[in-house]
GROMACS .gro file of C-alpha atoms in nm:
model
  505
    1MET     CA    1   0.674  -4.327   2.810
    2LEU     CA    2   0.649  -4.012   2.599
    3SER     CA    3   0.271  -4.009   2.635
    4SER     CA    4   0.299  -4.029   3.015
    5ILE     CA    5   0.542  -3.736   3.020
    6LEU     CA    6   0.315  -3.528   2.796
    7ALA     CA    7   0.017  -3.614   3.016
    8GLN     CA    8   0.192  -3.455   3.315
    9ILE     CA    9   0.250  -3.126   3.134
   10PRO     CA   10  -0.023  -2.871   3.215
   11TRP     CA   11  -0.173  -2.754   2.888
   12GLN     CA   12  -0.450  -2.513   2.817
   13ALA     CA   13  -0.578  -2.399   2.482
   14PRO     CA   14  -0.519  -2.027   2.429
   15THR     CA   15  -0.822  -1.801   2.436
   16ILE     CA   16  -0.864  -1.645   2.093
   17ASP     CA   17  -1.057  -1.328   2.032
   18TYR     CA   18  -1.182  -1.388   1.677
   19HIS     CA   19  -1.316  -1.037   1.645
   20ALA     CA   20  -0.969  -0.902   1.715
   21ILE     CA   21  -0.807  -1.105   1.437
   22ALA     CA   22  -1.101  -1.080   1.195
   23PRO     CA   23  -0.906  -0.864   0.944
   24GLU     CA   24  -0.634  -1.127   0.922
   25ILE     CA   25  -0.893  -1.404   0.885
   26VAL     CA   26  -1.069  -1.218   0.604
   27LEU     CA   27  -0.741  -1.162   0.419
   28ALA     CA   28  -0.636  -1.526   0.459
   29ALA     CA   29  -0.974  -1.645   0.329
   30GLY     CA   30  -0.944  -1.395   0.045
   31ILE     CA   31  -0.609  -1.538  -0.062
   32CYS     CA   32  -0.762  -1.885  -0.087
   33LEU     CA   33  -1.064  -1.745  -0.273
   34ILE     CA   34  -0.852  -1.563  -0.533
   35ILE     CA   35  -0.647  -1.878  -0.600
   36LEU     CA   36  -0.960  -2.089  -0.649
   37VAL     CA   37  -1.145  -1.836  -0.863
   38ASP     CA   38  -0.845  -1.786  -1.089
   39LEU     CA   39  -0.843  -2.159  -1.167
   40PHE     CA   40  -1.197  -2.155  -1.307
   41VAL     CA   41  -1.229  -1.809  -1.464
   42SER     CA   42  -1.175  -1.788  -1.840
   43GLU     CA   43  -0.912  -1.559  -1.991
   44SER     CA   44  -1.178  -1.314  -2.109
   45LYS     CA   45  -1.304  -1.264  -1.753
   46LYS     CA   46  -0.977  -1.235  -1.565
   47TRP     CA   47  -1.090  -0.891  -1.444
   48VAL     CA   48  -1.294  -1.083  -1.186
   49THR     CA   49  -0.979  -1.156  -0.983
   50SER     CA   50  -0.886  -0.789  -0.946
   51THR     CA   51  -1.243  -0.698  -0.851
   52LEU     CA   52  -1.254  -0.975  -0.591
   53THR     CA   53  -0.918  -0.868  -0.449
   54GLY     CA   54  -1.044  -0.514  -0.402
   55PHE     CA   55  -1.360  -0.650  -0.240
   56VAL     CA   56  -1.148  -0.856   0.002
   57MET     CA   57  -0.946  -0.547   0.100
   58LEU     CA   58  -1.260  -0.347   0.173
   59THR     CA   59  -1.420  -0.639   0.359
   60ALA     CA   60  -1.111  -0.668   0.582
   61LEU     CA   61  -1.151  -0.298   0.659
   62VAL     CA   62  -1.497  -0.358   0.811
   63PRO     CA   63  -1.375  -0.542   1.127
   64VAL     CA   64  -1.104  -0.276   1.165
   65LEU     CA   65  -1.381  -0.015   1.186
   66THR     CA   66  -1.596  -0.223   1.421
   67LEU     CA   67  -1.297  -0.278   1.648
   68ALA     CA   68  -1.225   0.095   1.645
   69VAL     CA   69  -1.575   0.182   1.771
   70SER     CA   70  -1.599  -0.102   2.025
   71ASP     CA   71  -1.572  -0.036   2.398
   72ASN     CA   72  -1.267  -0.259   2.436
   73ASN     CA   73  -0.987  -0.041   2.295
   74VAL     CA   74  -0.699  -0.277   2.372
   75ARG     CA   75  -0.713  -0.650   2.304
   76SER     CA   76  -0.413  -0.866   2.388
   77LEU     CA   77  -0.364  -1.217   2.254
   78PHE     CA   78  -0.106  -1.488   2.317
   79ASP     CA   79   0.035  -1.340   2.640
   80GLY     CA   80   0.078  -0.995   2.490
   81ARG     CA   81   0.255  -1.111   2.176
   82TYR     CA   82  -0.023  -0.990   1.947
   83VAL     CA   83  -0.194  -0.666   2.046
   84ILE     CA   84  -0.487  -0.489   1.883
   85ASP     CA   85  -0.507  -0.128   1.998
   86GLU     CA   86  -0.582   0.207   1.836
   87PHE     CA   87  -0.229   0.239   1.702
   88ALA     CA   88  -0.253  -0.103   1.536
   89LEU     CA   89  -0.600  -0.032   1.398
   90THR     CA   90  -0.489   0.301   1.253
   91VAL     CA   91  -0.199   0.154   1.059
   92LYS     CA   92  -0.401  -0.154   0.958
   93ALA     CA   93  -0.656   0.078   0.799
   94LEU     CA   94  -0.369   0.259   0.625
   95PHE     CA   95  -0.232  -0.068   0.481
   96LEU     CA   96  -0.572  -0.187   0.360
   97ILE     CA   97  -0.669   0.143   0.196
   98ALA     CA   98  -0.324   0.178   0.036
   99GLY     CA   99  -0.352  -0.181  -0.088
  100TYR     CA  100  -0.694  -0.109  -0.234
  101VAL     CA  101  -0.562   0.197  -0.420
  102VAL     CA  102  -0.273  -0.012  -0.559
  103ILE     CA  103  -0.527  -0.267  -0.685
  104LEU     CA  104  -0.714   0.011  -0.865
  105MET     CA  105  -0.385   0.124  -1.019
  106SER     CA  106  -0.294  -0.231  -1.116
  107GLN     CA  107  -0.611  -0.350  -1.288
  108ASN     CA  108  -0.563  -0.218  -1.642
  109HIS     CA  109  -0.185  -0.194  -1.612
  110VAL     CA  110  -0.155  -0.566  -1.542
  111GLU     CA  111  -0.418  -0.669  -1.798
  112GLU     CA  112  -0.258  -0.468  -2.077
  113GLY     CA  113   0.086  -0.600  -1.987
  114ASP     CA  114  -0.032  -0.959  -2.035
  115TYR     CA  115   0.077  -1.058  -1.684
  116TYR     CA  116  -0.065  -1.340  -1.476
  117LEU     CA  117  -0.351  -1.173  -1.293
  118GLY     CA  118  -0.439  -1.441  -1.037
  119GLU     CA  119  -0.084  -1.482  -0.913
  120TYR     CA  120  -0.023  -1.106  -0.911
  121PHE     CA  121  -0.321  -1.028  -0.690
  122THR     CA  122  -0.259  -1.331  -0.468
  123LEU     CA  123   0.094  -1.210  -0.394
  124LEU     CA  124  -0.027  -0.854  -0.338
  125LEU     CA  125  -0.290  -0.976  -0.094
  126THR     CA  126  -0.036  -1.195   0.088
  127SER     CA  127   0.203  -0.903   0.129
  128VAL     CA  128  -0.074  -0.682   0.272
  129THR     CA  129  -0.161  -0.962   0.515
  130GLY     CA  130   0.197  -0.954   0.642
  131MET     CA  131   0.171  -0.578   0.691
  132VAL     CA  132  -0.153  -0.609   0.884
  133MET     CA  133   0.012  -0.870   1.107
  134MET     CA  134   0.312  -0.643   1.157
  135ALA     CA  135   0.087  -0.373   1.303
  136SER     CA  136  -0.011  -0.598   1.597
  137SER     CA  137   0.314  -0.791   1.648
  138ARG     CA  138   0.477  -0.732   1.985
  139ASP     CA  139   0.722  -1.025   1.980
  140LEU     CA  140   1.047  -1.077   1.792
  141VAL     CA  141   0.922  -1.401   1.635
  142SER     CA  142   0.590  -1.258   1.515
  143ILE     CA  143   0.766  -0.945   1.385
  144PHE     CA  144   1.009  -1.156   1.183
  145VAL     CA  145   0.734  -1.381   1.045
  146ALA     CA  146   0.526  -1.078   0.945
  147LEU     CA  147   0.830  -0.916   0.783
  148GLU     CA  148   0.904  -1.222   0.571
  149MET     CA  149   0.537  -1.263   0.482
  150LEU     CA  150   0.526  -0.911   0.341
  151SER     CA  151   0.874  -0.923   0.185
  152ILE     CA  152   0.883  -1.254  -0.005
  153PRO     CA  153   0.579  -1.172  -0.225
  154ALA     CA  154   0.731  -0.827  -0.284
  155TYR     CA  155   1.051  -0.987  -0.419
  156MET     CA  156   0.846  -1.175  -0.678
  157LEU     CA  157   0.628  -0.875  -0.763
  158ALA     CA  158   0.939  -0.665  -0.833
  159ALA     CA  159   1.046  -0.919  -1.099
  160TRP     CA  160   0.695  -0.963  -1.240
  161ARG     CA  161   0.786  -0.857  -1.594
  162LYS     CA  162   0.992  -1.171  -1.645
  163ARG     CA  163   1.083  -1.087  -2.007
  164ASP     CA  164   1.224  -0.750  -1.907
  165ARG     CA  165   1.591  -0.744  -1.805
  166LYS     CA  166   1.541  -0.442  -1.581
  167SER     CA  167   1.257  -0.615  -1.398
  168ASN     CA  168   1.469  -0.926  -1.349
  169GLU     CA  169   1.752  -0.711  -1.217
  170ALA     CA  170   1.507  -0.533  -0.985
  171GLY     CA  171   1.382  -0.859  -0.837
  172VAL     CA  172   1.725  -1.018  -0.796
  173LYS     CA  173   1.880  -0.708  -0.638
  174TYR     CA  174   1.585  -0.660  -0.404
  175TYR     CA  175   1.591  -1.029  -0.307
  176LEU     CA  176   1.966  -1.057  -0.245
  177LEU     CA  177   1.994  -0.739  -0.041
  178GLY     CA  178   1.670  -0.819   0.140
  179VAL     CA  179   1.796  -1.160   0.245
  180PHE     CA  180   2.124  -1.007   0.360
  181ALA     CA  181   1.939  -0.746   0.569
  182SER     CA  182   1.710  -1.014   0.715
  183ALA     CA  183   2.013  -1.220   0.817
  184ILE     CA  184   2.167  -0.923   1.000
  185MET     CA  185   1.837  -0.844   1.171
  186LEU     CA  186   1.782  -1.208   1.270
  187TYR     CA  187   2.132  -1.225   1.417
  188GLY     CA  188   2.052  -0.917   1.625
  189MET     CA  189   1.728  -1.076   1.742
  190SER     CA  190   1.910  -1.394   1.841
  191LEU     CA  191   2.154  -1.188   2.046
  192LEU     CA  192   1.864  -1.012   2.216
  193TYR     CA  193   1.707  -1.345   2.303
  194GLY     CA  194   2.041  -1.471   2.431
  195VAL     CA  195   2.095  -1.180   2.671
  196THR     CA  196   1.734  -1.141   2.788
  197GLY     CA  197   1.597  -1.495   2.766
  198THR     CA  198   1.273  -1.382   2.603
  199THR     CA  199   1.133  -1.275   2.266
  200LEU     CA  200   0.845  -1.069   2.409
  201LEU     CA  201   0.920  -0.701   2.348
  202SER     CA  202   0.778  -0.576   2.677
  203ASP     CA  203   0.994  -0.827   2.868
  204ILE     CA  204   1.299  -0.727   2.665
  205GLY     CA  205   1.231  -0.363   2.752
  206ARG     CA  206   1.219  -0.449   3.123
  207GLN     CA  207   1.537  -0.659   3.103
  208LEU     CA  208   1.729  -0.379   2.932
  209THR     CA  209   1.635  -0.133   3.207
  210VAL     CA  210   1.802  -0.337   3.481
  211GLU     CA  211   2.095  -0.142   3.617
  212GLY     CA  212   2.432  -0.272   3.504
  213GLN     CA  213   2.300  -0.523   3.251
  214PHE     CA  214   2.322  -0.302   2.945
  215GLY     CA  215   2.650  -0.362   2.768
  216GLY     CA  216   2.822  -0.416   2.436
  217VAL     CA  217   2.627  -0.725   2.331
  218GLN     CA  218   2.294  -0.553   2.389
  219ALA     CA  219   2.413  -0.248   2.195
  220LEU     CA  220   2.529  -0.466   1.906
  221ALA     CA  221   2.200  -0.656   1.903
  222ILE     CA  222   1.992  -0.337   1.892
  223THR     CA  223   2.210  -0.193   1.616
  224PHE     CA  224   2.176  -0.505   1.401
  225VAL     CA  225   1.798  -0.510   1.440
  226ILE     CA  226   1.770  -0.142   1.343
  227VAL     CA  227   1.997  -0.202   1.041
  228GLY     CA  228   1.759  -0.472   0.920
  229PHE     CA  229   1.465  -0.236   0.923
  230ALA     CA  230   1.673   0.052   0.785
  231PHE     CA  231   1.696  -0.157   0.469
  232LYS     CA  232   1.319  -0.199   0.461
  233VAL     CA  233   1.262   0.178   0.481
  234SER     CA  234   1.549   0.238   0.232
  235ALA     CA  235   1.752   0.456   0.466
  236VAL     CA  236   2.098   0.559   0.344
  237PRO     CA  237   2.338   0.372   0.317
  238PHE     CA  238   2.100   0.074   0.301
  239HIS     CA  239   1.909   0.222   0.007
  240THR     CA  240   2.105   0.092  -0.292
  241TRP     CA  241   1.831  -0.151  -0.394
  242ALA     CA  242   1.558   0.111  -0.417
  243PRO     CA  243   1.631   0.310  -0.739
  244ASP     CA  244   1.691   0.007  -0.962
  245THR     CA  245   1.406  -0.190  -0.806
  246TYR     CA  246   1.162   0.099  -0.839
  247GLU     CA  247   1.258   0.157  -1.202
  248GLY     CA  248   1.250  -0.210  -1.304
  249ALA     CA  249   0.932  -0.318  -1.125
  250PRO     CA  250   0.584  -0.253  -1.271
  251ILE     CA  251   0.479   0.098  -1.166
  252PRO     CA  252   0.192  -0.017  -0.939
  253VAL     CA  253   0.440  -0.246  -0.759
  254THR     CA  254   0.680   0.047  -0.728
  255ALA     CA  255   0.400   0.251  -0.570
  256PHE     CA  256   0.322  -0.037  -0.336
  257LEU     CA  257   0.686  -0.071  -0.227
  258SER     CA  258   0.736   0.302  -0.181
  259VAL     CA  259   0.427   0.344   0.039
  260ALA     CA  260   0.287   0.030   0.202
  261SER     CA  261   0.611  -0.167   0.235
  262LYS     CA  262   0.797   0.138   0.365
  263ALA     CA  263   0.517   0.211   0.612
  264ALA     CA  264   0.533  -0.146   0.745
  265GLY     CA  265   0.905  -0.104   0.807
  266PHE     CA  266   0.846   0.216   1.002
  267VAL     CA  267   0.567   0.055   1.206
  268ALA     CA  268   0.802  -0.226   1.308
  269LEU     CA  269   1.080   0.022   1.386
  270VAL     CA  270   0.847   0.230   1.603
  271THR     CA  271   0.723  -0.078   1.789
  272LEU     CA  272   1.078  -0.195   1.861
  273ILE     CA  273   1.198   0.145   1.980
  274TYR     CA  274   0.900   0.225   2.201
  275VAL     CA  275   0.830  -0.121   2.341
  276GLY     CA  276   1.156  -0.315   2.321
  277PHE     CA  277   1.426  -0.050   2.354
  278PRO     CA  278   1.280   0.250   2.538
  279GLN     CA  279   1.575   0.271   2.780
  280ALA     CA  280   1.841   0.209   2.515
  281LYS     CA  281   1.822   0.557   2.367
  282ASP     CA  282   2.197   0.602   2.400
  283VAL     CA  283   2.230   0.335   2.130
  284TRP     CA  284   1.948   0.397   1.885
  285GLN     CA  285   1.905   0.775   1.911
  286PRO     CA  286   2.249   0.877   1.771
  287PHE     CA  287   2.220   0.602   1.510
  288LEU     CA  288   1.877   0.717   1.392
  289TRP     CA  289   1.989   1.081   1.400
  290VAL     CA  290   2.272   1.006   1.159
  291LEU     CA  291   2.046   0.789   0.942
  292ALA     CA  292   1.784   1.065   0.920
  293ALA     CA  293   2.039   1.334   0.832
  294ILE     CA  294   2.221   1.143   0.558
  295THR     CA  295   1.903   0.982   0.421
  296MET     CA  296   1.721   1.308   0.350
  297THR     CA  297   2.039   1.477   0.225
  298VAL     CA  298   2.163   1.202  -0.008
  299GLY     CA  299   1.812   1.132  -0.135
  300ASN     CA  300   1.755   1.496  -0.226
  301LEU     CA  301   2.096   1.562  -0.383
  302VAL     CA  302   2.083   1.253  -0.604
  303ALA     CA  303   1.721   1.320  -0.701
  304LEU     CA  304   1.829   1.655  -0.849
  305ARG     CA  305   2.032   1.472  -1.114
  306GLN     CA  306   1.765   1.226  -1.231
  307THR     CA  307   1.610   1.238  -1.577
  308ASN     CA  308   1.375   0.940  -1.530
  309ILE     CA  309   1.066   1.022  -1.325
  310VAL     CA  310   1.047   0.682  -1.152
  311ARG     CA  311   1.411   0.702  -1.042
  312MET     CA  312   1.348   1.059  -0.928
  313LEU     CA  313   1.050   0.939  -0.724
  314ALA     CA  314   1.268   0.660  -0.585
  315TYR     CA  315   1.518   0.909  -0.446
  316SER     CA  316   1.229   1.132  -0.339
  317SER     CA  317   1.093   0.834  -0.143
  318ILE     CA  318   1.433   0.786   0.018
  319SER     CA  319   1.441   1.152   0.118
  320GLN     CA  320   1.085   1.139   0.255
  321GLY     CA  321   1.196   0.839   0.464
  322GLY     CA  322   1.461   1.063   0.616
  323PHE     CA  323   1.193   1.313   0.719
  324ILE     CA  324   0.992   1.032   0.881
  325LEU     CA  325   1.306   0.922   1.069
  326MET     CA  326   1.368   1.280   1.187
  327PRO     CA  327   1.124   1.279   1.485
  328LEU     CA  328   1.232   0.926   1.582
  329ALA     CA  329   1.587   1.056   1.608
  330VAL     CA  330   1.481   1.267   1.909
  331ALA     CA  331   1.212   1.038   2.052
  332GLY     CA  332   1.430   0.961   2.354
  333THR     CA  333   1.490   1.327   2.441
  334GLY     CA  334   1.279   1.479   2.718
  335ASP     CA  335   0.905   1.452   2.653
  336ALA     CA  336   0.944   1.412   2.276
  337ALA     CA  337   0.826   1.050   2.266
  338GLY     CA  338   0.457   1.136   2.224
  339PRO     CA  339   0.494   1.409   1.957
  340ALA     CA  340   0.746   1.192   1.769
  341LEU     CA  341   0.505   0.899   1.754
  342GLN     CA  342   0.219   1.124   1.643
  343SER     CA  343   0.440   1.275   1.373
  344VAL     CA  344   0.538   0.936   1.229
  345VAL     CA  345   0.175   0.821   1.205
  346VAL     CA  346   0.060   1.149   1.048
  347TYR     CA  347   0.348   1.152   0.800
  348LEU     CA  348   0.283   0.791   0.692
  349ILE     CA  349  -0.086   0.862   0.628
  350VAL     CA  350  -0.027   1.181   0.431
  351TYR     CA  351   0.268   1.034   0.243
  352ALA     CA  352   0.058   0.735   0.135
  353ALA     CA  353  -0.207   0.963  -0.017
  354MET     CA  354   0.024   1.197  -0.206
  355ASN     CA  355   0.279   0.940  -0.326
  356LEU     CA  356   0.020   0.687  -0.446
  357GLY     CA  357  -0.156   0.971  -0.626
  358MET     CA  358   0.168   1.077  -0.791
  359PHE     CA  359   0.230   0.727  -0.923
  360ALA     CA  360  -0.130   0.701  -1.043
  361VAL     CA  361  -0.085   1.017  -1.252
  362VAL     CA  362   0.245   0.883  -1.389
  363ILE     CA  363   0.069   0.562  -1.499
  364ALA     CA  364  -0.212   0.759  -1.662
  365ALA     CA  365   0.017   0.999  -1.848
  366SER     CA  366   0.257   0.722  -1.954
  367ARG     CA  367  -0.029   0.552  -2.141
  368THR     CA  368   0.016   0.826  -2.400
  369THR     CA  369   0.381   0.928  -2.369
  370ARG     CA  370   0.509   0.567  -2.349
  371SER     CA  371   0.814   0.704  -2.172
  372GLY     CA  372   0.940   0.745  -1.821
  373GLU     CA  373   1.163   1.041  -1.896
  374ILE     CA  374   1.079   1.364  -1.717
  375SER     CA  375   1.100   1.550  -2.049
  376SER     CA  376   0.814   1.334  -2.184
  377PHE     CA  377   0.577   1.515  -1.944
  378GLY     CA  378   0.648   1.845  -2.118
  379GLY     CA  379   0.330   2.038  -2.197
  380LEU     CA  380   0.113   1.786  -2.014
  381PHE     CA  381  -0.133   2.059  -1.917
  382SER     CA  382  -0.185   2.156  -2.283
  383TYR     CA  383  -0.327   1.818  -2.391
  384ALA     CA  384  -0.430   1.663  -2.053
  385PRO     CA  385  -0.514   1.956  -1.822
  386GLY     CA  386  -0.672   1.734  -1.558
  387LEU     CA  387  -0.361   1.520  -1.522
  388GLY     CA  388  -0.141   1.831  -1.529
  389VAL     CA  389  -0.330   1.985  -1.239
  390LEU     CA  390  -0.332   1.661  -1.039
  391MET     CA  391   0.041   1.605  -1.087
  392THR     CA  392   0.105   1.963  -0.975
  393ILE     CA  393  -0.106   1.905  -0.663
  394PHE     CA  394   0.087   1.592  -0.568
  395LEU     CA  395   0.427   1.748  -0.642
  396ALA     CA  396   0.341   2.056  -0.436
  397SER     CA  397   0.222   1.834  -0.152
  398LEU     CA  398   0.543   1.629  -0.161
  399ALA     CA  399   0.734   1.957  -0.140
  400GLY     CA  400   0.530   2.055   0.168
  401ILE     CA  401   0.353   2.357   0.018
  402PRO     CA  402   0.033   2.466   0.201
  403PRO     CA  403  -0.259   2.408   0.193
  404LEU     CA  404  -0.193   2.055   0.069
  405GLY     CA  405  -0.138   1.754   0.296
  406GLY     CA  406   0.240   1.756   0.280
  407TRP     CA  407   0.265   2.071   0.487
  408ILE     CA  408   0.100   1.920   0.795
  409ALA     CA  409   0.323   1.612   0.768
  410LYS     CA  410   0.637   1.825   0.767
  411PHE     CA  411   0.494   2.059   1.029
  412THR     CA  412   0.443   1.775   1.279
  413ALA     CA  413   0.794   1.644   1.209
  414PHE     CA  414   0.956   1.983   1.273
  415ARG     CA  415   0.734   2.046   1.576
  416ALA     CA  416   0.847   1.716   1.731
  417VAL     CA  417   1.218   1.791   1.691
  418LEU     CA  418   1.186   2.152   1.806
  419GLU     CA  419   0.991   2.048   2.116
  420ALA     CA  420   1.271   1.803   2.195
  421GLY     CA  421   1.513   2.096   2.188
  422GLY     CA  422   1.883   2.066   2.264
  423GLY     CA  423   2.157   1.996   2.015
  424TRP     CA  424   1.989   1.683   1.880
  425GLY     CA  425   1.660   1.855   1.805
  426TYR     CA  426   1.783   2.187   1.669
  427GLY     CA  427   2.057   2.022   1.464
  428ILE     CA  428   1.826   1.784   1.279
  429ALA     CA  429   1.570   2.066   1.236
  430VAL     CA  430   1.828   2.279   1.052
  431ILE     CA  431   1.926   1.988   0.828
  432GLY     CA  432   1.558   1.917   0.758
  433ALA     CA  433   1.488   2.280   0.670
  434ILE     CA  434   1.778   2.292   0.423
  435ASN     CA  435   1.661   1.970   0.262
  436SER     CA  436   1.305   2.099   0.231
  437VAL     CA  437   1.440   2.382   0.016
  438ILE     CA  438   1.656   2.146  -0.193
  439ALA     CA  439   1.360   1.915  -0.253
  440PHE     CA  440   1.162   2.189  -0.422
  441GLY     CA  441   1.434   2.199  -0.689
  442TYR     CA  442   1.341   1.867  -0.848
  443TYR     CA  443   0.968   1.888  -0.773
  444GLY     CA  444   0.965   2.236  -0.929
  445SER     CA  445   1.151   2.116  -1.237
  446ILE     CA  446   0.870   1.871  -1.316
  447MET     CA  447   0.612   2.146  -1.262
  448ARG     CA  448   0.803   2.358  -1.513
  449GLU     CA  449   0.789   2.076  -1.768
  450ILE     CA  450   0.414   2.040  -1.718
  451TRP     CA  451   0.326   2.408  -1.747
  452MET     CA  452   0.602   2.585  -1.941
  453LYS     CA  453   0.755   2.336  -2.186
  454PRO     CA  454   0.603   2.229  -2.519
  455ALA     CA  455   0.468   1.879  -2.563
  456PRO     CA  456   0.732   1.642  -2.708
  457ASN     CA  457   0.684   1.560  -3.078
  458GLY     CA  458   0.384   1.791  -3.088
  459GLU     CA  459   0.177   1.552  -2.873
  460THR     CA  460  -0.185   1.672  -2.859
  461SER     CA  461  -0.389   1.351  -2.835
  462ALA     CA  462  -0.619   1.317  -2.538
  463VAL     CA  463  -0.517   1.075  -2.265
  464LYS     CA  464  -0.762   0.790  -2.220
  465THR     CA  465  -0.771   0.702  -1.852
  466PRO     CA  466  -0.939   0.381  -1.727
  467SER     CA  467  -1.214   0.420  -1.468
  468SER     CA  468  -1.017   0.224  -1.205
  469LEU     CA  469  -0.723   0.463  -1.241
  470ILE     CA  470  -0.957   0.761  -1.218
  471ALA     CA  471  -1.097   0.617  -0.893
  472ALA     CA  472  -0.745   0.583  -0.752
  473MET     CA  473  -0.666   0.944  -0.838
  474VAL     CA  474  -0.993   1.068  -0.687
  475ILE     CA  475  -0.924   0.887  -0.357
  476THR     CA  476  -0.565   1.009  -0.330
  477THR     CA  477  -0.646   1.365  -0.439
  478ALA     CA  478  -0.927   1.387  -0.184
  479GLY     CA  479  -0.694   1.264   0.090
  480THR     CA  480  -0.414   1.502  -0.007
  481ILE     CA  481  -0.644   1.808  -0.012
  482VAL     CA  482  -0.855   1.721   0.294
  483PHE     CA  483  -0.551   1.645   0.511
  484GLY     CA  484  -0.403   1.983   0.417
  485VAL     CA  485  -0.715   2.199   0.444
  486LEU     CA  486  -0.851   2.017   0.753
  487PRO     CA  487  -0.534   1.902   0.933
  488GLY     CA  488  -0.733   1.810   1.242
  489VAL     CA  489  -0.860   1.504   1.054
  490VAL     CA  490  -0.518   1.346   1.015
  491LEU     CA  491  -0.390   1.479   1.349
  492ARG     CA  492  -0.671   1.287   1.515
  493PHE     CA  493  -0.524   0.962   1.384
  494GLY     CA  494  -0.186   1.062   1.522
  495ASP     CA  495  -0.346   1.136   1.859
  496LEU     CA  496  -0.497   0.787   1.870
  497ALA     CA  497  -0.150   0.635   1.857
  498ASP     CA  498  -0.030   0.872   2.127
  499LEU     CA  499  -0.325   0.829   2.366
  500THR     CA  500  -0.358   0.451   2.380
  501GLY     CA  501  -0.065   0.401   2.615
  502ALA     CA  502   0.019   0.091   2.413
  503PHE     CA  503   0.388   0.165   2.440
  504GLY     CA  504   0.390   0.222   2.808
  505ARG     CA  505   0.413   0.600   2.779
   0.00000   0.00000   0.00000
């Protein structure tokens, strides 16, 4: 009887554009390859796994580039639930390049720490796959699956140093708070499905625009979903996991969480706001405005008190997240939607370059200092002038000092809020300006240690930097300088996201 019922149901196999999902296919095949290779490679040749992982990342970037230059700019799969457009391709390239830089940073760090290389790089590759999927997800279900695919490996990576109590604490805290945030977000998604009858974001957006059907349940659902992603981007007050997790995790994992994972959270947040909730600005705009204001303020004020450089960078990352939220807080005002979206994309790209570079220098210098204290970087220029100059470049860029990349990131953020105008725009602009001045306090204090303080314990030995770490610093330094000197390069990527019309603007 069941077979006769099934026979009467019209069924048609979905049409799959394999070129469109080629990056995901390459990454999935790469995960299987790394697992297999790790089983047969001897301990003396474990470096093969890291090299293969980097090769997989770069290979996945090839179809992203071919899709970008193809005539078909927008490809929609599964009834619009998975979309490949210029916005998605831009952030996919960001995730893959950031992942590749993290692999370069990880190679010697992981080998010298006697960690399990195969499992480490498998989890890293899996998390990047989730991020790449997040860029194209336009459905609540696919967004949630992508989020968990990128988050679960990150929980394990945070606790990778299993004999270290701080690393164990980092993993447990990140896991428990992450699960709690996912539960809140999933509850909000279930409410959205209950009131709209669909999980497709574009359909949800149309349902929420119907006159008289926007009420308390819809507002609660939207708030819960935003709270879930506020945790992912470590917005205050959902940031409590970040400092301890960043300090306890291996430094390359910390860099990965502060850049790629945070960027994935912002990509999902942007997609939800622009596609799913464009007419619900009365709910999410005040909420994001408050989040942006307190995130940049609390992050900066607490960073001033830190003595450990990783914890300082953790609070710096929180504060930078507030600046990225700033244009989103006015995206529903007037014609600010386009400039706000461009600003977020530009800021994420520039932030990835300068923050990954900063962590790469910290790893390189710590090979000699064997300390994470800010005072241990005293006199760095005297015995490692190259690292001293590079750290100064990245610190100045994070502070937004021209002509480095950070200035164009902050410029686009302030331009977006000022173009929005009104109380919302001018208010958040003033708060952002004050916080930009405060931020220079702790960035400047590290510069003072590098250039004006003596080396601790008379340290004068040269720093031996592995070639993979040098490559990571070259890539990030080039990006930080080029984006600042030639801002049109990075602005072009922001324009791609604004011009596709993917969000119905």
